[in-house]
PDB file of C-alpha atoms and ligand atoms in Angstrom:
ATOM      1  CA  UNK A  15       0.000   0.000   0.000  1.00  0.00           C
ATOM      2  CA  UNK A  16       1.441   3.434  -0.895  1.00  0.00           C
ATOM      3  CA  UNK A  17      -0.306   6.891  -0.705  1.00  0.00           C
ATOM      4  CA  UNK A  18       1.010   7.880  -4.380  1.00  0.00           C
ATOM      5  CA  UNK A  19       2.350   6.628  -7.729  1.00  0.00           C
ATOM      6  CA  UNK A  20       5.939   7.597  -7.253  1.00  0.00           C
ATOM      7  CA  UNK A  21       6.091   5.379  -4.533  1.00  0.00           C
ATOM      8  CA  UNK A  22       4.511   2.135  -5.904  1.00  0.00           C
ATOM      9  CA  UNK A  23       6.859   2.978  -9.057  1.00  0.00           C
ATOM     10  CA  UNK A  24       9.547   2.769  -6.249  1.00  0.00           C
ATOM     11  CA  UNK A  25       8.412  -0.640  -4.099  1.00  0.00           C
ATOM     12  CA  UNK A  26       7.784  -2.758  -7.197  1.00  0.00           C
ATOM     13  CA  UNK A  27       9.349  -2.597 -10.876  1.00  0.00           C
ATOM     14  CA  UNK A  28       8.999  -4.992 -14.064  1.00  0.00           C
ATOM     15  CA  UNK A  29       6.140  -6.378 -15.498  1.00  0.00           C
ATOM     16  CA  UNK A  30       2.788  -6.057 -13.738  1.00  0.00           C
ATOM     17  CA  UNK A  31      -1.093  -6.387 -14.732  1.00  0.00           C
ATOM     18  CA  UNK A  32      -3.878  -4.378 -13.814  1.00  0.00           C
ATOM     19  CA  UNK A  33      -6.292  -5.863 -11.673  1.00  0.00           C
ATOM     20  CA  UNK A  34      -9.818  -3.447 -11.130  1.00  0.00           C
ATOM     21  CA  UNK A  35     -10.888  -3.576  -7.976  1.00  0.00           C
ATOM     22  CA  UNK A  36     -14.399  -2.171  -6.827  1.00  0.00           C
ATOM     23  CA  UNK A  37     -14.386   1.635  -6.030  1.00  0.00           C
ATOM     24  CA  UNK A  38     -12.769   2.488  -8.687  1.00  0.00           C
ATOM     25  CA  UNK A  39      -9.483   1.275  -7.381  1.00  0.00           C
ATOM     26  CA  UNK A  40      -6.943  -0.492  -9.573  1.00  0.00           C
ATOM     27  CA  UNK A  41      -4.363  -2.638  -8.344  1.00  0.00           C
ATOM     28  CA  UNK A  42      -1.037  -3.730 -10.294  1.00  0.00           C
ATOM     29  CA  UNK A  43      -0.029  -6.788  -9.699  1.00  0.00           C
ATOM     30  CA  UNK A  44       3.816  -8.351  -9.966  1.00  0.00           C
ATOM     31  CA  UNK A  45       3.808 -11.821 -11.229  1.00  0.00           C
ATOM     32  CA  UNK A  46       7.221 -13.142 -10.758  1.00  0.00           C
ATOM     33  CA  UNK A  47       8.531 -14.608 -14.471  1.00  0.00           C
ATOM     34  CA  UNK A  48      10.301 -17.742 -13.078  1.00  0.00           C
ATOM     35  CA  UNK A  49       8.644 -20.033 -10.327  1.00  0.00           C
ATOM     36  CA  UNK A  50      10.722 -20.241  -7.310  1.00  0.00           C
ATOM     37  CA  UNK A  51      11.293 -17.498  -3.963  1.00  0.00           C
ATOM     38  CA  UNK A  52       9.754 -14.154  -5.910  1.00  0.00           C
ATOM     39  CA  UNK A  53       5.739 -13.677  -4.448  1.00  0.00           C
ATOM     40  CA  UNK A  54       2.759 -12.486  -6.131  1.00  0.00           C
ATOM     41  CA  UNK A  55       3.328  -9.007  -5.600  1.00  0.00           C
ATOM     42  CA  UNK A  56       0.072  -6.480  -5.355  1.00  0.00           C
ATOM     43  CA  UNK A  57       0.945  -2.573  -5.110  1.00  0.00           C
ATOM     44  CA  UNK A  58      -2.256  -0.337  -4.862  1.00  0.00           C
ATOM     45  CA  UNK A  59      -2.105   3.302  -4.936  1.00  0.00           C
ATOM     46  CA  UNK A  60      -4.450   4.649  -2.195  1.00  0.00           C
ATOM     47  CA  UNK A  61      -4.495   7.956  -1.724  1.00  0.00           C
ATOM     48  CA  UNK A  62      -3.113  10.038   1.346  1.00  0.00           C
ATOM     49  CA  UNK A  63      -3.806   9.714   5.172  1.00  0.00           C
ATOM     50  CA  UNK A  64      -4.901   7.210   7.099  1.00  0.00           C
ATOM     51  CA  UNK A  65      -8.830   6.885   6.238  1.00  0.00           C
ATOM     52  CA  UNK A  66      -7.943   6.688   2.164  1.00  0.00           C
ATOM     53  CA  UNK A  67      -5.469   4.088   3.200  1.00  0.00           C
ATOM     54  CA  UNK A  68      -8.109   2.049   5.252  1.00  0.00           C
ATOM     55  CA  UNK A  69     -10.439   2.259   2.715  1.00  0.00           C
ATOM     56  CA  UNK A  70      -8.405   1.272  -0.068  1.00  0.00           C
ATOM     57  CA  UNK A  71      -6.733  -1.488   1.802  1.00  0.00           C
ATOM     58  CA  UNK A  72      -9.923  -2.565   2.565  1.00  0.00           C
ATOM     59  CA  UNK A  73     -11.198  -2.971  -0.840  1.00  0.00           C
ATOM     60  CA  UNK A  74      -7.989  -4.914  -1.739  1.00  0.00           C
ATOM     61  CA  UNK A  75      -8.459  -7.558   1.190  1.00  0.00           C
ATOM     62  CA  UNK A  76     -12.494  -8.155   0.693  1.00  0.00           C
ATOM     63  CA  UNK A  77     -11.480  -8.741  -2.949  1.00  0.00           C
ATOM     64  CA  UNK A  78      -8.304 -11.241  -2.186  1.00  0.00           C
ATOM     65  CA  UNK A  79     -10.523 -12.891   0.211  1.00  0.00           C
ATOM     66  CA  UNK A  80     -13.040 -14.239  -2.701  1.00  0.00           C
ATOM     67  CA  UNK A  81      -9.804 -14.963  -4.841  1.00  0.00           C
ATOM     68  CA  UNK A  82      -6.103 -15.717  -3.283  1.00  0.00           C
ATOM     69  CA  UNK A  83      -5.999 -14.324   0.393  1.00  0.00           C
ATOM     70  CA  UNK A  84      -2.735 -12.203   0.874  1.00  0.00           C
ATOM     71  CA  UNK A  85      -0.003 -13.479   3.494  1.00  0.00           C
ATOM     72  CA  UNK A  86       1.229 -10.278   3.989  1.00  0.00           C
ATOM     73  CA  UNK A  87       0.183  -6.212   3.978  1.00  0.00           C
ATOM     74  CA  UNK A  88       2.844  -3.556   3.908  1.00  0.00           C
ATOM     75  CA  UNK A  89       2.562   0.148   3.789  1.00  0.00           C
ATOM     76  CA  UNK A  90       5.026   1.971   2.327  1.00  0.00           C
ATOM     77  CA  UNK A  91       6.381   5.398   1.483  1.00  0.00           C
ATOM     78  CA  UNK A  92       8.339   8.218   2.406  1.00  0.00           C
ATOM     79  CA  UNK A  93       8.110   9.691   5.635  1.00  0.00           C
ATOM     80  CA  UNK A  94       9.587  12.168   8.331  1.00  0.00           C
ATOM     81  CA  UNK A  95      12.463  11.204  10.154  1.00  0.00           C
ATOM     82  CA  UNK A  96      12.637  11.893  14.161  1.00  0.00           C
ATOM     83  CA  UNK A  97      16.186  13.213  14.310  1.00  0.00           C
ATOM     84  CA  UNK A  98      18.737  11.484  15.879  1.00  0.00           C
ATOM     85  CA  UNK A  99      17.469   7.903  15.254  1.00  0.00           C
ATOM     86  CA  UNK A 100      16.605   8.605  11.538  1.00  0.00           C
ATOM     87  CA  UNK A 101      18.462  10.584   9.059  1.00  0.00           C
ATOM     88  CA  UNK A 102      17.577  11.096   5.807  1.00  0.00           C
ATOM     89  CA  UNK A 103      17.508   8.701   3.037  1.00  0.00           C
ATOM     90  CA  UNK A 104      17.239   5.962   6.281  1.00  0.00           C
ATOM     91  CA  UNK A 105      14.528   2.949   5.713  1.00  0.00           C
ATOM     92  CA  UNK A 106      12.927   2.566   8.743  1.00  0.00           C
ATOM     93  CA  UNK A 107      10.939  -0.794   9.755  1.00  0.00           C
ATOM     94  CA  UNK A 108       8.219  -0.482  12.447  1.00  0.00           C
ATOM     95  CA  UNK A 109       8.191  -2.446  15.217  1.00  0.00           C
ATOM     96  CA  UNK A 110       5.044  -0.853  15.803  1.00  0.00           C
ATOM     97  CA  UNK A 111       2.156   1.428  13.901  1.00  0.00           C
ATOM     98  CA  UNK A 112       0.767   4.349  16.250  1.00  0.00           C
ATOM     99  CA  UNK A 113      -1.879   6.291  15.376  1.00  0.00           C
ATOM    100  CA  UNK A 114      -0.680   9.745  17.277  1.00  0.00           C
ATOM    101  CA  UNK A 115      -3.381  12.276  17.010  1.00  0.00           C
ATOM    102  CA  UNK A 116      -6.453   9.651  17.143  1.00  0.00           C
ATOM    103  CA  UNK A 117      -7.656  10.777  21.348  1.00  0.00           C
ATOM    104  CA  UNK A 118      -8.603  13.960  23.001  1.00  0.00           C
ATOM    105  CA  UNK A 119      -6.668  17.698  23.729  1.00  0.00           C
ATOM    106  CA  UNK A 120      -7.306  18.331  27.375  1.00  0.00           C
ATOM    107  CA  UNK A 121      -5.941  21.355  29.583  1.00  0.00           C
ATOM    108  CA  UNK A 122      -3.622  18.045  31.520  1.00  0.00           C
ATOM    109  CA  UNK A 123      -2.757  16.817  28.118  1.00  0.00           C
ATOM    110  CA  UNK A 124      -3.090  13.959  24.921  1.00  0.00           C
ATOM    111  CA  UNK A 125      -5.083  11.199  25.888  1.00  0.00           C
ATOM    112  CA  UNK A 126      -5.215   8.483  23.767  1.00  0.00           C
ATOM    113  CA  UNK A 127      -8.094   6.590  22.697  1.00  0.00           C
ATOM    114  CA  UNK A 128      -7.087   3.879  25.029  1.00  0.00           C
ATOM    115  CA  UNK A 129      -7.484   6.313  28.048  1.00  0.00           C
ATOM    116  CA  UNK A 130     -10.536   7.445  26.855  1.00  0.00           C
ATOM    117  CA  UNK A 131     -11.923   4.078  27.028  1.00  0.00           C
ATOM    118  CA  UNK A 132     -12.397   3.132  24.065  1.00  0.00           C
ATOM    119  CA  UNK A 133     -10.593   1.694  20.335  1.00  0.00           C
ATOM    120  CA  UNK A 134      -6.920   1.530  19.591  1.00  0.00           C
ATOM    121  CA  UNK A 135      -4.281   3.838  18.618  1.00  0.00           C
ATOM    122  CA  UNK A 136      -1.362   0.924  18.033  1.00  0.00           C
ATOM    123  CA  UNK A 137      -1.045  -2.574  15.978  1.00  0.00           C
ATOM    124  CA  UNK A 138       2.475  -3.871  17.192  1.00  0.00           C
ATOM    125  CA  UNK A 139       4.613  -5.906  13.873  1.00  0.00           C
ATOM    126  CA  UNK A 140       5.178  -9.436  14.705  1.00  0.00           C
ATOM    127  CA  UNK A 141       8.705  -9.575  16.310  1.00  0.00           C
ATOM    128  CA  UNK A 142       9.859 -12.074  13.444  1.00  0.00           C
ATOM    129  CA  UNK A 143       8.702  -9.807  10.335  1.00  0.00           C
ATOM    130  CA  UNK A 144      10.875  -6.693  11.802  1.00  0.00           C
ATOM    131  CA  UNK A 145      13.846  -8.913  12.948  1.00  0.00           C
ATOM    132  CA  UNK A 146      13.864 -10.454   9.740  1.00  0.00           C
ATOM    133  CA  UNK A 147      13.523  -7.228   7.847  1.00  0.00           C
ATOM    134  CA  UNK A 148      16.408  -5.307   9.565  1.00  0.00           C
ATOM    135  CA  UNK A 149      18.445  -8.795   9.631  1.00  0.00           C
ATOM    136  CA  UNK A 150      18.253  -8.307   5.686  1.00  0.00           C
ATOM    137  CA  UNK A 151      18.683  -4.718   5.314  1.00  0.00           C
ATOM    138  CA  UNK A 152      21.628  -5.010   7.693  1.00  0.00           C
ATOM    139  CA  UNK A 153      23.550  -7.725   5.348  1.00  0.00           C
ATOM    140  CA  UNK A 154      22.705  -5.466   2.624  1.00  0.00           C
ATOM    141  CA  UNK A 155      24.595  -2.589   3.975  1.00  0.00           C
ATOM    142  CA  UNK A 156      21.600  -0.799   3.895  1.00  0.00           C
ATOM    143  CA  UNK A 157      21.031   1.922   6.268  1.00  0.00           C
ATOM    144  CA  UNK A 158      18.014   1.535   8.462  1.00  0.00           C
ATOM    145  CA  UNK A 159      16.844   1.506  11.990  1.00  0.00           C
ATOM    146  CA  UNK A 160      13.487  -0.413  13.630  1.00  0.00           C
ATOM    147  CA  UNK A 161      11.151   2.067  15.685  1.00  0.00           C
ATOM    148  CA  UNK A 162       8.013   3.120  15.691  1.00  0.00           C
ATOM    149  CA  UNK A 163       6.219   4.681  12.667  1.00  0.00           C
ATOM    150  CA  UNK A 164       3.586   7.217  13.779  1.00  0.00           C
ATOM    151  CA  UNK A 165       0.611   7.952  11.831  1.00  0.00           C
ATOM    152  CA  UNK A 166      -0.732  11.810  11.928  1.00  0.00           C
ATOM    153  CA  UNK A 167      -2.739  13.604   9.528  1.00  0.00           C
ATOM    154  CA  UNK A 168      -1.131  16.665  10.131  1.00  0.00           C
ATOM    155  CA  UNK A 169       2.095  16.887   8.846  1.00  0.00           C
ATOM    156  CA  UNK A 170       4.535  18.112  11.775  1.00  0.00           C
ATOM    157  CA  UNK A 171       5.813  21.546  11.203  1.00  0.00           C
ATOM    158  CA  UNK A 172       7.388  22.916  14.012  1.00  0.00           C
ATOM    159  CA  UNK A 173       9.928  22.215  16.423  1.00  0.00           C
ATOM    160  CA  UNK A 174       7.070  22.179  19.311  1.00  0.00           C
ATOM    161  CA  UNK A 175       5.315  19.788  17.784  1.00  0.00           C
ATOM    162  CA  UNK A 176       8.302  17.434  16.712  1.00  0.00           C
ATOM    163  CA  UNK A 177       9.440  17.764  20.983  1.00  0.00           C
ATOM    164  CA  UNK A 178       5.393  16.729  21.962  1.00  0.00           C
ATOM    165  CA  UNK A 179       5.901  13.831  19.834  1.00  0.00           C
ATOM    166  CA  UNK A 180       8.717  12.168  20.549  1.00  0.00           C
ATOM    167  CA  UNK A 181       8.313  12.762  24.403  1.00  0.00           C
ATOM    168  CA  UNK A 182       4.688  10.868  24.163  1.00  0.00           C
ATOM    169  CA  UNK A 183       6.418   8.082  21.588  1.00  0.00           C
ATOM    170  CA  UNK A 184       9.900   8.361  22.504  1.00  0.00           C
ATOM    171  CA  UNK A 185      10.507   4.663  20.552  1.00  0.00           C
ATOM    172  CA  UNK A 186       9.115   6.995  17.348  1.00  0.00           C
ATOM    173  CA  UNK A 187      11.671   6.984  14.001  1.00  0.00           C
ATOM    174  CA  UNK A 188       9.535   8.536  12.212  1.00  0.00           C
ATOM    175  CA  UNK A 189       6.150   9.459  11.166  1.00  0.00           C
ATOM    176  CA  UNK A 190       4.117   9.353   7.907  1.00  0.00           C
ATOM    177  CA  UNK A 191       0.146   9.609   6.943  1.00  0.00           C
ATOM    178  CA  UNK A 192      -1.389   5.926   6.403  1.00  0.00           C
ATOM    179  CA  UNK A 193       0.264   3.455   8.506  1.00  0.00           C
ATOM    180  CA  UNK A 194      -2.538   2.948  11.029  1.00  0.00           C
ATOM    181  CA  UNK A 195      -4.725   2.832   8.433  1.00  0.00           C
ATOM    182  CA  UNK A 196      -3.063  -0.361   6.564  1.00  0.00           C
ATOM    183  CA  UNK A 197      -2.732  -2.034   9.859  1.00  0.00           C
ATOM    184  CA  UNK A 198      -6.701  -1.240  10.925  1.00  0.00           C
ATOM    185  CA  UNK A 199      -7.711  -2.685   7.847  1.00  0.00           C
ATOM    186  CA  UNK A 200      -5.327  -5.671   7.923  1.00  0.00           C
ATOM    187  CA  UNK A 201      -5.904  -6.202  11.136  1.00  0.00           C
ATOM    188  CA  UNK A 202      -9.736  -6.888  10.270  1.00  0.00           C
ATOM    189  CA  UNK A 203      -9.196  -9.357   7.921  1.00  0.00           C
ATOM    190  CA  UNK A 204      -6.306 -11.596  10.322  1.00  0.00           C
ATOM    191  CA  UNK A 205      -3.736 -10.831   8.028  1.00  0.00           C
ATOM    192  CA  UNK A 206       0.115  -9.276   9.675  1.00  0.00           C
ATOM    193  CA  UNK A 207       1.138  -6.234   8.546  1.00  0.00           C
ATOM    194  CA  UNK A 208       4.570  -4.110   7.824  1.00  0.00           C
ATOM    195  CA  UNK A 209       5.337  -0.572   7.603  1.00  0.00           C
ATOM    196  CA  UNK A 210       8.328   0.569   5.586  1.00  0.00           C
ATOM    197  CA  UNK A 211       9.296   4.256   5.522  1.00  0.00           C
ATOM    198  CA  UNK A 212      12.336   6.018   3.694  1.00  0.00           C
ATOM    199  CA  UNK A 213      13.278   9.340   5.246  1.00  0.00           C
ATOM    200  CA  UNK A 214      12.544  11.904   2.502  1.00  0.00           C
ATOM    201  CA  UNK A 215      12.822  15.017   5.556  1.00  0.00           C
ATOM    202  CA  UNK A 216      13.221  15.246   9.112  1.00  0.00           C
ATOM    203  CA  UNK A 217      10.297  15.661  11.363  1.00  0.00           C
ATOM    204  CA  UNK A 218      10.419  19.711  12.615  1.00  0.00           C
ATOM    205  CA  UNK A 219      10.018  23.020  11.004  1.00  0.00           C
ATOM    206  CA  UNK A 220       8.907  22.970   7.595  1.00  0.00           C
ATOM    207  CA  UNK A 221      11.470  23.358   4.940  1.00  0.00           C
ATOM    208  CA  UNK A 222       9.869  21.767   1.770  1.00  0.00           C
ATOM    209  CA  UNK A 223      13.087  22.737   0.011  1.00  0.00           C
ATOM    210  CA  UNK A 224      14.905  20.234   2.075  1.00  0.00           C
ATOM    211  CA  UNK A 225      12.973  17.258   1.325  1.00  0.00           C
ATOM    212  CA  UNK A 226      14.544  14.891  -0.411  1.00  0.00           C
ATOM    213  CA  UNK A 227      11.864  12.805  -2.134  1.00  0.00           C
ATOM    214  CA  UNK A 228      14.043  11.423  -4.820  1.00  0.00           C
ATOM    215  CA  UNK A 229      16.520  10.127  -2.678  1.00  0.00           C
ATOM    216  CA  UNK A 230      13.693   8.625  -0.245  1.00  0.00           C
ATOM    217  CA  UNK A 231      12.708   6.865  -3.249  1.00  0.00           C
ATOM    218  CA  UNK A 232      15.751   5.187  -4.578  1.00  0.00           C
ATOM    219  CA  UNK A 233      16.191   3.852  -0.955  1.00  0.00           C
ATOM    220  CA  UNK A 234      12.742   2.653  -0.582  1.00  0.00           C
ATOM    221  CA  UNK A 235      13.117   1.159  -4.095  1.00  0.00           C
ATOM    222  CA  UNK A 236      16.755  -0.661  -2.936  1.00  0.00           C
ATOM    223  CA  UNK A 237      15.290  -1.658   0.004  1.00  0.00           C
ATOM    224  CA  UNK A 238      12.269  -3.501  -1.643  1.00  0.00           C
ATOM    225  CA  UNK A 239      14.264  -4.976  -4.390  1.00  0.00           C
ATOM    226  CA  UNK A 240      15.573  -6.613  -1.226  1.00  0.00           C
ATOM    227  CA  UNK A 241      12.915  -7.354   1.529  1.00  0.00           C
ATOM    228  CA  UNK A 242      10.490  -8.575  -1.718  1.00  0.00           C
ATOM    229  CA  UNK A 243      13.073 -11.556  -2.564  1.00  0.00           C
ATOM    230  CA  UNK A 244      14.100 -12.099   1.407  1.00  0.00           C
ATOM    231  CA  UNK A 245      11.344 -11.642   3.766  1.00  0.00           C
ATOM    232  CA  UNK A 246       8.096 -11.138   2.031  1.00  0.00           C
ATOM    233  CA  UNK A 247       8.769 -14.317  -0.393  1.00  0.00           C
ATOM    234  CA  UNK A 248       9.996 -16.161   3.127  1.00  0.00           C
ATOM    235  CA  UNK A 249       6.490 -18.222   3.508  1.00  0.00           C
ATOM    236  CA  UNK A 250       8.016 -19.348   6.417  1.00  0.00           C
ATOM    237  CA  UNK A 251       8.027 -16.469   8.171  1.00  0.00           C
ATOM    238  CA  UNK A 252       4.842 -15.209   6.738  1.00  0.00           C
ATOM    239  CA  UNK A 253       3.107 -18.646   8.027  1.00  0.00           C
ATOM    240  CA  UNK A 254       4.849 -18.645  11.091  1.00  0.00           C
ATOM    241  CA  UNK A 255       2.619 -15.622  11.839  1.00  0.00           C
ATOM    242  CA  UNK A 256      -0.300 -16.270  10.369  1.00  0.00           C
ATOM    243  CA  UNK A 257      -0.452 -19.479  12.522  1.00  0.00           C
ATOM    244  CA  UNK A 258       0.078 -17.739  15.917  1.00  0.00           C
ATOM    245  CA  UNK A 259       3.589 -19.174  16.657  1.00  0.00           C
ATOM    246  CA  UNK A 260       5.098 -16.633  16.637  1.00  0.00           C
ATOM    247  CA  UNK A 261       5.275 -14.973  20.731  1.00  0.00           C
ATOM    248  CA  UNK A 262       5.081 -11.235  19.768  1.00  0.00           C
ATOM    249  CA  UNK A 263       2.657 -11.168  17.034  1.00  0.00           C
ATOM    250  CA  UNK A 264       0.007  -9.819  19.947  1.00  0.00           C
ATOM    251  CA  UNK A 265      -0.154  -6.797  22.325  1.00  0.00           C
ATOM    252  CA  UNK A 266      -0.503  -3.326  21.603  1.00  0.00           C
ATOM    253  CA  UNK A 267       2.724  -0.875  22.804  1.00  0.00           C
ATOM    254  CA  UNK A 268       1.928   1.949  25.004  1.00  0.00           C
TER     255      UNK A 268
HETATM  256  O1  LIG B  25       6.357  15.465  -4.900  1.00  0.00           O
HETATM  257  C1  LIG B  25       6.735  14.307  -5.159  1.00  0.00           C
HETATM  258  O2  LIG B  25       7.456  14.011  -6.127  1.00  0.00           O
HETATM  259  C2  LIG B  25       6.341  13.239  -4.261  1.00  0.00           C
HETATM  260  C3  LIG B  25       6.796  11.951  -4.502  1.00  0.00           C
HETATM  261  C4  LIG B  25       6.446  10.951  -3.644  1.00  0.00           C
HETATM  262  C5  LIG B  25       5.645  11.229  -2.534  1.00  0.00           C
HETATM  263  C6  LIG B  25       5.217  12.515  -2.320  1.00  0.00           C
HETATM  264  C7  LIG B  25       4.375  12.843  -1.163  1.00  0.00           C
HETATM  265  O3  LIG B  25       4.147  13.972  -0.826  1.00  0.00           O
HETATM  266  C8  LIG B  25       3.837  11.709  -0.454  1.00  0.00           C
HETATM  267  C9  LIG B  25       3.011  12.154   0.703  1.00  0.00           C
HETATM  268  C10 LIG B  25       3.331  11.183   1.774  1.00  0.00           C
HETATM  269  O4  LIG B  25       4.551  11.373   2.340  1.00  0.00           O
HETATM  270  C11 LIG B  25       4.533  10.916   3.653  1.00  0.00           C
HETATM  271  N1  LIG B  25       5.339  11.872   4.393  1.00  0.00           N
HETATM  272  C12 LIG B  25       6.554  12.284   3.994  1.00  0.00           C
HETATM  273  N2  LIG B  25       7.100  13.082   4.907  1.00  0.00           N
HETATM  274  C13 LIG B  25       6.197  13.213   5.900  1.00  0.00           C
HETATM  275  C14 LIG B  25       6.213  13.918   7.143  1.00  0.00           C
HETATM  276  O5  LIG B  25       7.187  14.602   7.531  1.00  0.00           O
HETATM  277  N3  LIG B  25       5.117  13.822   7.916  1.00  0.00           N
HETATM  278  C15 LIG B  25       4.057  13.063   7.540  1.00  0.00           C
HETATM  279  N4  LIG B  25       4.013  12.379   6.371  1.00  0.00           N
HETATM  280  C16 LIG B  25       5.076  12.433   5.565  1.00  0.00           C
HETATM  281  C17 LIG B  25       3.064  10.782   4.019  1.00  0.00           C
HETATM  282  O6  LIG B  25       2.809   9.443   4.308  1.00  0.00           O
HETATM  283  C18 LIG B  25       2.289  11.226   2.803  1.00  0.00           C
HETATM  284  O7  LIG B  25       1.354  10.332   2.319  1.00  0.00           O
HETATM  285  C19 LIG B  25       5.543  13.532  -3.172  1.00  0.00           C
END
């Protein structure tokens, strides 16, 4: 799942078909040429922040479900980097997907929606997708760091705003638009999700002039060409998951 086309261009390249999907949403799908480790790779374009991404992740699951049933959901994209954990042009993996504006402003502070009573404002990554992500990235030389990806629909744009978030999340790397999303709708239909973020700017005033989208994109493009033929084509991982085996694919991080 990405929010635009530049990055699907980026987390999946060669030949693809296009697959309609209802709402007007059309999926390209990867077939891999030669049978062996290479998945059945779907990319789907969904729009930006996390209620788009919910609703077009949804539309891609109900529609798997009555056809081949997907192992795996990732979102993916460029993002803001919390500064020092994640320069740019880093790929961050999340251990864990936090909604961080989804709860109440009150003169004593945020409250989540946990402390309100009610929902969820976190889906934590099974333990072995991240471990096995960074484990890759890592033998790759790539840089990268595992943290938490928070989901806003504000874009952060001042230096306040940066401090209020990492003191409330300070395991965030970064944050981005549709995470939560992805991982409410994949969470609905049983199936484990990913996020994967390259570092396009840091998270803090906004300079527009210092993003750097294109090299975001060639390191969320190197770092798919990598995790597609390692982790997401490792069904063993995947099932290991999907069957409850696996001791940390549960529990929500505060
Ligand atoms: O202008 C372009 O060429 C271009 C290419 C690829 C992507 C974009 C976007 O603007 C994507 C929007 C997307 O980016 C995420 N994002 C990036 N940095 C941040 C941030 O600091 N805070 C929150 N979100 C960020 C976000 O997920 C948006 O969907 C443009």
């Amino acid at each position: 799942m990405t929010a635009v086309a530049a990055e699907a261009d980026s987390v999946a390249t060669g030949p693809a078909v296009d697959v309609p999907l209802p709402g007007g949403f059309t999926l390209r799908r990867h077939v891999p040429a030669t049978a062996g480790r290479a998945p059945v790779v779907d990319v789907l374009v969904g729009g930006v922040g996390p209620a788009a991404a919910a609703v077009a992740t949804a539309t891609a699951l109900a529609h798997a479900t009555t056809h081949r049933p997907y192992g795996l959901v990732v979102s993916a994209g460029i993002a803001g980097g919390f500064r020092p954990l994640a320069p740019l042009g880093t790929v961050v993996v999340a251990d864990a997907v936090v909604q961080a504006d989804l709860g109440a402003r009150t003169a004593d502070g945020y409250l989540a929606v946990e402390e309100l009573g009610f929902g969820r404002s976190a889906h934590r990554v099974p333990e072995g997708l991240t471990r096995a992500a960074a484990e890759a990235l890592a033998h790759d030389g790539q840089p990268h760091v595992v943290g938490t990806v928070l989901t806003v629909s504000t874009v952060t744009g001042t230096a306040d705003r940066a401090a209020e978030l990492a003191e409330r999340h300070p395991g965030a790397a970064a944050e981005a638009m549709e995470g939560f999303g992805v991982a409410e709708a994949a969470a609905a239909y049983g199936v484990p999700v990913m996020e994967v973020r390259a570092v396009s700017n840091a998270v803090g005033p906004r300079d527009r002039a210092a993003w750097r989208i294109p090299e975001a994109l060639d390191a969320l493009r190197r770092a798919f060409g990598l995790l597609t033929h390692t982790v997401f084509a490792d069904s063993a991982v995947v099932d290991t998951v999907l069957a409850g085996t696996d001791p940390d694919s549960e529990g929500i991080p505060q």
